[in-house]
Short mmCIF file of C-alpha atoms in Angstrom, two decimals:
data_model
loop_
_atom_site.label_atom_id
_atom_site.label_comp_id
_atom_site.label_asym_id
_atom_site.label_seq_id
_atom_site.Cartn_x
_atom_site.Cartn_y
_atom_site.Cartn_z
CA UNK A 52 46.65 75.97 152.70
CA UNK A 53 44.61 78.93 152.19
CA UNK A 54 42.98 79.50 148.35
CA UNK A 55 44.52 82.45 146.86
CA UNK A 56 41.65 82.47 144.53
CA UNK A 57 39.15 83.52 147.52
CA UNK A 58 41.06 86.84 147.90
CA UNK A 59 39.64 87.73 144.31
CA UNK A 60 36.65 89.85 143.64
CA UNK A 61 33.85 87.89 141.71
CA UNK A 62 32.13 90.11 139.18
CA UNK A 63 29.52 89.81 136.29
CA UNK A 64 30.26 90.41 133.15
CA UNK A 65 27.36 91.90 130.73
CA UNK A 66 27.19 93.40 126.95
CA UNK A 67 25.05 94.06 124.21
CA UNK A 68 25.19 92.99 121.02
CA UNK A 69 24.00 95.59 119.12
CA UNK A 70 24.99 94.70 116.02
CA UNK A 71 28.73 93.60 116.49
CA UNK A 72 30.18 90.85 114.04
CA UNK A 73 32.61 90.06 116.53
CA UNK A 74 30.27 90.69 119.73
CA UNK A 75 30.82 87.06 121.18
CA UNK A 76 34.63 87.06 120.86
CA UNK A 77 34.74 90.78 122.69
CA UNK A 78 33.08 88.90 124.90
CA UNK A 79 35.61 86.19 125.75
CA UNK A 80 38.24 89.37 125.68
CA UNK A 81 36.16 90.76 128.46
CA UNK A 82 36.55 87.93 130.64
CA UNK A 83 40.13 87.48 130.17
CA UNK A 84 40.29 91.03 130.80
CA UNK A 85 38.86 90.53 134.02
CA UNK A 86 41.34 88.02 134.75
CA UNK A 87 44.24 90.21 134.08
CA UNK A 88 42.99 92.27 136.52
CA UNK A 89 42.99 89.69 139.28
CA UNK A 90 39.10 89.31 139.56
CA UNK A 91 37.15 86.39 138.53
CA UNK A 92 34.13 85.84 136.22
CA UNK A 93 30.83 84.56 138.09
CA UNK A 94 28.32 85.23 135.87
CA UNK A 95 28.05 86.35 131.74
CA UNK A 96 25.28 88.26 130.43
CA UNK A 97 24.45 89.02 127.67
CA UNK A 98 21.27 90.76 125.56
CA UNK A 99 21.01 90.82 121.76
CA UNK A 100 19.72 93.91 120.57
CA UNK A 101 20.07 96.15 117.16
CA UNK A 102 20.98 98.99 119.83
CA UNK A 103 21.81 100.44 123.46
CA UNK A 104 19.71 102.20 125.42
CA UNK A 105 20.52 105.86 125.65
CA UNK A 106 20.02 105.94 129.52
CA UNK A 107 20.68 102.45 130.57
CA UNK A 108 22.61 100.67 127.61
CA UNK A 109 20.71 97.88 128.59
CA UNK A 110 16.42 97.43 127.93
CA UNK A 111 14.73 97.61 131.43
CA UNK A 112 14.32 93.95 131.88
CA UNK A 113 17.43 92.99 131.16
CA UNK A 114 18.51 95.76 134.33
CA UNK A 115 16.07 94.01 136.53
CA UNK A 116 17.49 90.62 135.88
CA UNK A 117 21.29 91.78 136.35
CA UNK A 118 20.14 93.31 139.68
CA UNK A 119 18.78 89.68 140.43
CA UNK A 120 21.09 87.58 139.18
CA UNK A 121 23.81 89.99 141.38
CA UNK A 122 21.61 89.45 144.22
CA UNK A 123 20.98 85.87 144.05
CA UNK A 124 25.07 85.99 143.56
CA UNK A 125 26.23 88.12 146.43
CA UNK A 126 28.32 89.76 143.50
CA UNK A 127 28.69 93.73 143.67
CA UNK A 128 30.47 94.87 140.47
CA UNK A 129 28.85 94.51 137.37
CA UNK A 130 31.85 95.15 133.99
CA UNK A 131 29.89 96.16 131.07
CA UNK A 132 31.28 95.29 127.59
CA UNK A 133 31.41 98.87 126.65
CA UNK A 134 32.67 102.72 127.30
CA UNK A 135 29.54 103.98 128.54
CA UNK A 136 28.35 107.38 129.32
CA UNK A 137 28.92 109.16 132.59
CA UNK A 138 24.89 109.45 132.92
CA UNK A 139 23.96 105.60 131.70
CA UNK A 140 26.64 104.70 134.80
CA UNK A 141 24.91 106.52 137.26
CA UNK A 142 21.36 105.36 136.11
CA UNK A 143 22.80 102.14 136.02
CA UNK A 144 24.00 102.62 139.63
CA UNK A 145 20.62 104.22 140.84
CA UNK A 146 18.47 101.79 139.79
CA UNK A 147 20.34 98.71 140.73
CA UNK A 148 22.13 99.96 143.90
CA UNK A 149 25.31 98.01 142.26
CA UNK A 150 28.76 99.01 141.21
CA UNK A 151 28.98 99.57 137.48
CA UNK A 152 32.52 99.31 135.37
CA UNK A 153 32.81 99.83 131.62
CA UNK A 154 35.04 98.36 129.27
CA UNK A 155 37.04 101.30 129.17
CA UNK A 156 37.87 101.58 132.95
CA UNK A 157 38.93 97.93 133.52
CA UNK A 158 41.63 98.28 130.60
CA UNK A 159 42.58 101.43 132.54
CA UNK A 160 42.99 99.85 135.47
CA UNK A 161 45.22 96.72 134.17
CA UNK A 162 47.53 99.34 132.63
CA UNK A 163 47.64 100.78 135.83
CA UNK A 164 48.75 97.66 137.59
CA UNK A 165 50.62 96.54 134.65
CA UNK A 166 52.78 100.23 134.37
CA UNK A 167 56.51 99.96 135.77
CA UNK A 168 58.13 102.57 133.91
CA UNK A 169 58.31 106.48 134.94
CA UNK A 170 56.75 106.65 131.25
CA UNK A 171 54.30 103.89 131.49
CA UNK A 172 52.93 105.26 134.73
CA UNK A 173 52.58 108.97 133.25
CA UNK A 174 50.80 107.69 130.37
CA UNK A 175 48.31 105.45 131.84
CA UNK A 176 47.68 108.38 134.80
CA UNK A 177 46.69 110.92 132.13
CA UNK A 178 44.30 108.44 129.84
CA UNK A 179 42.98 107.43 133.51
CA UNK A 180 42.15 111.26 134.42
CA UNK A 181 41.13 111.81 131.41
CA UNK A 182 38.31 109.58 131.45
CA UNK A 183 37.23 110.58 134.86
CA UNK A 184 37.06 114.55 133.70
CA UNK A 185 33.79 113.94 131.98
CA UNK A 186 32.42 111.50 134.88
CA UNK A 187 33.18 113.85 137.93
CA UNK A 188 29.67 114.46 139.50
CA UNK A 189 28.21 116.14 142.64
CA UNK A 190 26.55 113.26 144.08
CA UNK A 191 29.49 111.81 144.39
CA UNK A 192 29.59 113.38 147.60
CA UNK A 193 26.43 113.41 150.06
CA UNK A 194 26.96 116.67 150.94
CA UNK A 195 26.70 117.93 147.26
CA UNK A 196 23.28 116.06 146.84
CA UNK A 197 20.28 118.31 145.94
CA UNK A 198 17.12 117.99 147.37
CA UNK A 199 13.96 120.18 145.68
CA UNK A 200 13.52 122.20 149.34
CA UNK A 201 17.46 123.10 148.20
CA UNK A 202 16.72 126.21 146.01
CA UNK A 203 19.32 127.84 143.65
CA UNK A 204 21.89 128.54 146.75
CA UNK A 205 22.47 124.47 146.81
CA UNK A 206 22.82 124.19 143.26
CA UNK A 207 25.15 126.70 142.35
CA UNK A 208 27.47 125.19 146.04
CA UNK A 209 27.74 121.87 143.99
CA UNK A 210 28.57 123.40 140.24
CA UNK A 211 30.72 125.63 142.13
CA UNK A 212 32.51 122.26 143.57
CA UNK A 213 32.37 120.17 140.12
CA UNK A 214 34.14 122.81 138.66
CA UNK A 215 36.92 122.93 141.17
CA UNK A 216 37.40 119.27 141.01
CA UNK A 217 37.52 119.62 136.97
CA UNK A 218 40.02 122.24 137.76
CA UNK A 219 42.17 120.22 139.79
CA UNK A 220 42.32 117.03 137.54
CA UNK A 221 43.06 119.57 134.43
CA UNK A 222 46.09 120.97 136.31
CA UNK A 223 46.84 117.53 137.04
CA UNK A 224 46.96 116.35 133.60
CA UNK A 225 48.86 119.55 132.53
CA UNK A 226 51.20 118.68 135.13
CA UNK A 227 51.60 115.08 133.90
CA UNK A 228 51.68 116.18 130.13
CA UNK A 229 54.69 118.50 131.14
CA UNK A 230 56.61 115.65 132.83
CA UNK A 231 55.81 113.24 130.53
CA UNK A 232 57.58 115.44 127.69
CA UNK A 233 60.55 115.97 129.44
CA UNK A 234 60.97 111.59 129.86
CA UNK A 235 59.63 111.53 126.11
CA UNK A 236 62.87 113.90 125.15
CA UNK A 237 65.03 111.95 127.62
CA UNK A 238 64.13 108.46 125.25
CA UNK A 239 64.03 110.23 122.06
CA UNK A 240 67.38 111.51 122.43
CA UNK A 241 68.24 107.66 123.02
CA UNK A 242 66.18 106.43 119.92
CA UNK A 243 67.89 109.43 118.08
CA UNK A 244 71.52 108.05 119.46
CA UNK A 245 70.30 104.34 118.33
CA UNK A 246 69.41 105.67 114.59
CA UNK A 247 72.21 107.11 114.34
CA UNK A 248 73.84 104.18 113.85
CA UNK A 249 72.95 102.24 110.43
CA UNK A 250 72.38 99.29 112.60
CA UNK A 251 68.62 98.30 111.13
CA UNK A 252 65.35 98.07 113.48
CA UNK A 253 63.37 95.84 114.09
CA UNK A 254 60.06 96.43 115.68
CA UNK A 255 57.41 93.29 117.15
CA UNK A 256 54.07 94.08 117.15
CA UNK A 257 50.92 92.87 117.33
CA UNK A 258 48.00 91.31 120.13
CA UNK A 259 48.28 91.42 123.49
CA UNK A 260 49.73 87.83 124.53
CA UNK A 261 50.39 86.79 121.20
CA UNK A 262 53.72 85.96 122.25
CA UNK A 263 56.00 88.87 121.65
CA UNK A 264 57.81 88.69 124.24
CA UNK A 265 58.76 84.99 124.13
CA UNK A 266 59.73 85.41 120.98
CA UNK A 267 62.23 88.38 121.36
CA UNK A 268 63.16 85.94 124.47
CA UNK A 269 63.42 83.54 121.76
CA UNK A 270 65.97 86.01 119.22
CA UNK A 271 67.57 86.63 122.35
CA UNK A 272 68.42 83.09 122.00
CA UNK A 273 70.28 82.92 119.28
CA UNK A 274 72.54 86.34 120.05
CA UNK A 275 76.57 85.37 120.06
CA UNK A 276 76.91 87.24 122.93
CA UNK A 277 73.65 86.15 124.95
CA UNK A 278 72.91 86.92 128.56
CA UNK A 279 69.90 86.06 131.01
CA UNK A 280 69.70 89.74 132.17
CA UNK A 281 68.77 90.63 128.33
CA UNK A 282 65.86 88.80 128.54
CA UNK A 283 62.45 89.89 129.00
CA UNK A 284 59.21 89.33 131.13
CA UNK A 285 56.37 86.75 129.96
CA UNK A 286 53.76 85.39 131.03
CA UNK A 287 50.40 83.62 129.87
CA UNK A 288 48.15 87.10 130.34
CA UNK A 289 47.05 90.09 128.48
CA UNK A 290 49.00 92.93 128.89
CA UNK A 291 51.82 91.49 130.80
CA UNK A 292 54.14 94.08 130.68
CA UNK A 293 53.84 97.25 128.59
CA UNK A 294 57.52 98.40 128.78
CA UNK A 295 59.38 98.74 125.60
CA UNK A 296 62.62 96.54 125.53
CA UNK A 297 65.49 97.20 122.81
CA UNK A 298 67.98 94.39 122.59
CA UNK A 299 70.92 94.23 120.21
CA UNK A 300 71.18 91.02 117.88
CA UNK A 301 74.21 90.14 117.30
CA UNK A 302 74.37 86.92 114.93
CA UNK A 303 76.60 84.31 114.49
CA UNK A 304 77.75 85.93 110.72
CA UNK A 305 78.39 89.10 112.01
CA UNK A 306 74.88 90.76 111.15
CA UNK A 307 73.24 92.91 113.66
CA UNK A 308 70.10 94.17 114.09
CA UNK A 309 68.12 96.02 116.93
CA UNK A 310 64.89 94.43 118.06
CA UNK A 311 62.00 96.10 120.22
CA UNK A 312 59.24 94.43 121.85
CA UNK A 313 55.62 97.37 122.07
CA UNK A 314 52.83 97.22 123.89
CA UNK A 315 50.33 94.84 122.93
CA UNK A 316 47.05 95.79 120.99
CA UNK A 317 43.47 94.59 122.18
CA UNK A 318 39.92 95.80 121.00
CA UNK A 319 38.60 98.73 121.76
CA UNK A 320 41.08 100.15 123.05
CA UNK A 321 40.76 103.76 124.85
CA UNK A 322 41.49 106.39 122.27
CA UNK A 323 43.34 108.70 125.54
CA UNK A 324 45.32 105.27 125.96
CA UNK A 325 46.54 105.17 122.14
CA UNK A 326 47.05 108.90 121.63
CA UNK A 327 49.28 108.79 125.82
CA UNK A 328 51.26 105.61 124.16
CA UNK A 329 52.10 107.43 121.27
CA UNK A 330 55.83 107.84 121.91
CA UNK A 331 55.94 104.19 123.10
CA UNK A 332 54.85 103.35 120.23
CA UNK A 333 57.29 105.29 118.41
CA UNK A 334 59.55 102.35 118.07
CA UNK A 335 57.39 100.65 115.56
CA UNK A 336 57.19 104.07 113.40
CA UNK A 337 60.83 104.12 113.34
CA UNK A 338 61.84 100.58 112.30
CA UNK A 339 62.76 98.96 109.59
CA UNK A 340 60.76 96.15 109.53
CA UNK A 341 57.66 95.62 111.75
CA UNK A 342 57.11 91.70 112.55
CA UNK A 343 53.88 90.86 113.45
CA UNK A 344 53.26 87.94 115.75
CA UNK A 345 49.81 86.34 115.79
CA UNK A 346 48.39 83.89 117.79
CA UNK A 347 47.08 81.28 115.26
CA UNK A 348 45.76 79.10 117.52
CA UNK A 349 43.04 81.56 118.30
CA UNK A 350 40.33 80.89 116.31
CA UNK A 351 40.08 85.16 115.95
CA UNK A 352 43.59 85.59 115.05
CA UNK A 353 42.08 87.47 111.96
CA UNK A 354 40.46 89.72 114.53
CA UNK A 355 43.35 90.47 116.10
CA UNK A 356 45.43 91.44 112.96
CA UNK A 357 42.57 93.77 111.77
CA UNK A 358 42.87 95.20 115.79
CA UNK A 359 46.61 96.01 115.12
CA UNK A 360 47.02 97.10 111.76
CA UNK A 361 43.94 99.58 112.65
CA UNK A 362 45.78 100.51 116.39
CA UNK A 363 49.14 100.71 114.11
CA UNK A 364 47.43 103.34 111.66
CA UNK A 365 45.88 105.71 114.50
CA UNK A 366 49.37 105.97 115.34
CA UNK A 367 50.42 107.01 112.46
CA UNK A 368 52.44 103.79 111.30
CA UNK A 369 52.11 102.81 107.60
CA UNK A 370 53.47 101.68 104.50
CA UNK A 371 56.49 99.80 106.80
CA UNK A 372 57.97 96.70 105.45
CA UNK A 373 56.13 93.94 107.36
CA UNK A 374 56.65 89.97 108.31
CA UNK A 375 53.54 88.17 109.70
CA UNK A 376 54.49 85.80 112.18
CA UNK A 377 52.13 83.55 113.11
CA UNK A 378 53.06 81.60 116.54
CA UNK A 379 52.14 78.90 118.58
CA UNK A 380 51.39 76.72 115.42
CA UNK A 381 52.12 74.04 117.55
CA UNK A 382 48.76 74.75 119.19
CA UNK A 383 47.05 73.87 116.19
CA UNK A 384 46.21 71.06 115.37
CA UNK A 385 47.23 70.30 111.87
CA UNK A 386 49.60 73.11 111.26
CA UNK A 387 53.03 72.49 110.04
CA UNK A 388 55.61 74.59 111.70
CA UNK A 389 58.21 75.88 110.37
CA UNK A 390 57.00 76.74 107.73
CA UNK A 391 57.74 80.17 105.62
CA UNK A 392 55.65 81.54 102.49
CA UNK A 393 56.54 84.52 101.09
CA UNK A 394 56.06 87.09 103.78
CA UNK A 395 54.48 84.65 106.26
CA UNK A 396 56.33 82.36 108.51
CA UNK A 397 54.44 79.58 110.92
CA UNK A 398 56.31 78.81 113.75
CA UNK A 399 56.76 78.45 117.92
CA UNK A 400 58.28 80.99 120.04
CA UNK A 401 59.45 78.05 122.39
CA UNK A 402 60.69 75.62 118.97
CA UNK A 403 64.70 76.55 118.15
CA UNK A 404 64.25 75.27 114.52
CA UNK A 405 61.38 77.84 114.44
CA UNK A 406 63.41 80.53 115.73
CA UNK A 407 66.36 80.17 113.39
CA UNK A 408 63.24 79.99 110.35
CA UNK A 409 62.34 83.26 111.85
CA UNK A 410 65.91 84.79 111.84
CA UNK A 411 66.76 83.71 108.23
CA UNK A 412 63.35 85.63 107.41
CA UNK A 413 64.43 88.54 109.37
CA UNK A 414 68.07 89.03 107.78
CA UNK A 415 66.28 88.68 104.07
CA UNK A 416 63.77 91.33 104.37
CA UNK A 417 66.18 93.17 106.39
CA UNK A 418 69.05 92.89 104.14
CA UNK A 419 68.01 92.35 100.65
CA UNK A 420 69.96 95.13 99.36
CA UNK A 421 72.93 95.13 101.47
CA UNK A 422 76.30 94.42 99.90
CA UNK A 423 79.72 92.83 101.54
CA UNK A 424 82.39 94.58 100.22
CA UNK A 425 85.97 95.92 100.53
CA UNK A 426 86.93 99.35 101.73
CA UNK A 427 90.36 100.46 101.52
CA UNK A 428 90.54 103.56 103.89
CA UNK A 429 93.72 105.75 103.63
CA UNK A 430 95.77 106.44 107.27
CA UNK A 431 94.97 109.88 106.20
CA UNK A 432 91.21 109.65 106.59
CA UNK A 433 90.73 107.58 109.49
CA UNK A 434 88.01 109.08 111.12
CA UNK A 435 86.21 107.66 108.35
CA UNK A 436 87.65 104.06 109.13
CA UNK A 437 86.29 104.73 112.69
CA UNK A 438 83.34 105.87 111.97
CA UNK A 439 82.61 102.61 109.39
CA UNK A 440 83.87 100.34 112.46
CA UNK A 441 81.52 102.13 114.98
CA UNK A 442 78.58 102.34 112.68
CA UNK A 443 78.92 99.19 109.86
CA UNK A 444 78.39 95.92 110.19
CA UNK A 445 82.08 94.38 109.98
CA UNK A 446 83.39 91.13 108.80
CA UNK A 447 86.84 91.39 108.99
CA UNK A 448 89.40 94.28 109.30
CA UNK A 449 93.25 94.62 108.33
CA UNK A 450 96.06 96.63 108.45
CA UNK A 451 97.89 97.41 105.05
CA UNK A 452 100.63 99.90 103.79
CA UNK A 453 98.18 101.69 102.01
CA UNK A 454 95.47 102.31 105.13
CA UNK A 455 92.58 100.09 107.07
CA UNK A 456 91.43 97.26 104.88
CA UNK A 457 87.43 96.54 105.90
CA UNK A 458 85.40 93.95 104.52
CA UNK A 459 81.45 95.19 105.66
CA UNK A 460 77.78 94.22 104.91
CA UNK A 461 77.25 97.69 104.08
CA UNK A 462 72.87 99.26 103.54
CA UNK A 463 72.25 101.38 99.90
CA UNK A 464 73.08 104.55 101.74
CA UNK A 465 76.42 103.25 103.32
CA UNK A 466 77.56 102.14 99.58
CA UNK A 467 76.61 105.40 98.14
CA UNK A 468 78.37 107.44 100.85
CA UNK A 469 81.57 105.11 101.33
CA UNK A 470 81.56 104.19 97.54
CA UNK A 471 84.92 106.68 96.51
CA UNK A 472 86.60 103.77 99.39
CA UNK A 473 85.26 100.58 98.35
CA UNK A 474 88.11 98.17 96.20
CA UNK A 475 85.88 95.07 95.62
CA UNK A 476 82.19 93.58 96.05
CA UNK A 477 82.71 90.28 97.98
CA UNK A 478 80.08 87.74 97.11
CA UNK A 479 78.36 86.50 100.34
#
């Protein structure tokens, strides 16, 4: 049976220190970056210097021995550990006669891949011409090269061409921006029609594969009313999906609460990608409570927190309410799991015990200043009994001579607004 893994593209992949704390695990991200985007790591480079090189990024040894290692390789791509410039590409390029991809590109291109979603797709096709406006250049195209015997004639044919092909990609991107708004309006009218309700959300955040997805999977779980269909996709690889879900929660003592699963965070991350995800990420600026699941098994899980909490800021998300989850604890060795402290809770995704830990966190950040009580609503006013049954979170409900008797786990601003109604606090 044939290899699948022959069908891959083997590529190098090369960086610079230049003064990075973290240089070595950007590294490692780089090569699982690679891997996400169904290529394979042959060789790693790398060169420890205070700083790039303005026209090569690399020093001009360490260029001649990519070119041979390449060589000596048969490999033709060469993914650099950084967003370089359009002109330290093309020297790159020149003087190597290789292929040259920079950070920034390969996340594009996983996003790309990764993008199912009308949204998702718009997003990731703006960030993606965006980064190509700066990098369009005549020689692209033979027939734009130009030679000295060319004279001003040539060069003004090929700035005359740039500049139609920056034309084109601008009305492109306008084109995008304008259909992108109208599917932004289309889910913002939903997230309106959701926070409408005083049904609290909950938003997971955090690194790419961390595990948010198994653990909404995991919630899913323990809803009363549970269904395979709710669930959704994981798998063991960055950025494996980067569609937002919203499930209902539904638990067993008549509590509810929304949950949404955002796309994941990784380091440097394209600025065009954060500020086209925006609205995506508009879930997290609208919940509740933000739960943050880290991979503590990764010996850079502090890393990836400062990656996300900086990510959640550029966004404009602050100052929420937030749990720090810190999965697959059963990866490491030592760690006892479940275990909560204060704002902190250890745990599996895959461990029920962990789950329910996780849950019981949930409901008491979520609903530390809820109150069950008892609302008498006359017949008279029954739109406001409706409106408490559509919108509350009900325990029980009867039928007296005097109107619609509720019992509900009402928020602060349901008891000040129902408080004329309410006959009893019920202790829980």
């Amino acid at each position: 049976m044939e290899d699948l893994n022959n069908n891959k593209e083997r590529v190098i992949i090369a960086g610079v220190s230049h003064l990075q704390p973290d240089f070595d695990y950007t590294m490692e991200e780089l090569g699982s970056l690679v891997v996400a985007n169904n290529m394979e790591v042959a060789e790693v480079i790398k060169q420890n210097a205070d700083s790039v090189s303005g026209a090569t990024y690399f020093g001009k040894g360490k260029v001649t021995e990519i070119a041979e290692i390449a060589n000596a390789d048969d490999v033709t791509t060469i993914i650099l550990n950084d967003e370089l410039t359009p002109s330290q590409i093309r020297n790159l390029e020149k003087s190597t006669k290789l292929s040259f991809m920079d950070r920034t590109e390969l996340i594009l291109q996983v996003f790309s891949n990764r993008a199912h979603t009308k949204q998702a797709k718009l997003q990731v096709e703006i960030a993606k011409l965006q980064y190509q406006l700066p990098r369009i250049h005549p020689s692209g195209n033979p027939l734009d090269q130009q030679s000295s015997s060319g004279g001003l004639a040539n060069r003004g044919a090929g700035e005359t061409k740039l500049e139609m092909d920056r034309r084109v990609i601008r009305k492109r991107i306008d084109y995008l921006r304008t259909q992108l708004k109208s599917v932004d309006k289309t889910i913002d009218v939903q997230s309106r029609r959701r926070t409408n309700t005083t049904v609290p959300l909950v938003s997971l955040v955090g690194y790419t594969n961390a595990g948010k997805s198994t653990t909404m999977n995991g919630l899913l779980n323990v809803n009363k009313d549970d269904s395979e269909d709710r669930k959704v996709f994981e798998k063991d690889m960055l950025f494996a999906t980067l569609d937002t879900s919203v499930r209902k929660i539904d638990l067993e003592d008549n509590t509810s609460f929304l949950l949404s699963d955002t796309v994941g965070f990784v380091s440097k991350l394209p600025h065009n990608l954060i500020e086209s995800f925006k609205t995506t990420l508009k879930e997290a600026a609208d919940a509740d409570l933000l739960v943050q699941v880290i991979d503590v098994s990764d010996e850079h899980w502090r890393n990836m927190i400062d990656v996300t909490e900086k990510t959640l800021r550029e966004v404009g998300v602050q100052g929420k309410p937030m749990i720090y989850a810190f999965n697959k604890a059963d990866l490491k060795p030592g760690q006892q799991f479940p275990v909560i402290e204060g704002d902190n809770i250890y745990y599996s995704a895959l461990d029920k015990e962990s789950i329910d830990k996780l849950v019981n966190l949930i409901k008491l950040k979520l609903f530390a200043q809820y109150k069950v009580v008892t609302l008498l609503i006359p017949y008279t006013q029954q739109k406001i009994a409706e409106e408490i049954l559509r919108s509350a979170q009900i325990q029980s409900k009867d039928f007296t001579a005097d109107g619609s008797l509720l019992t509900a786990n009402l928020s602060p601003d349901e008891l000040e607004k129902y408080n004329n109604f309410i006959q009893e606090e019920v202790s829980k």
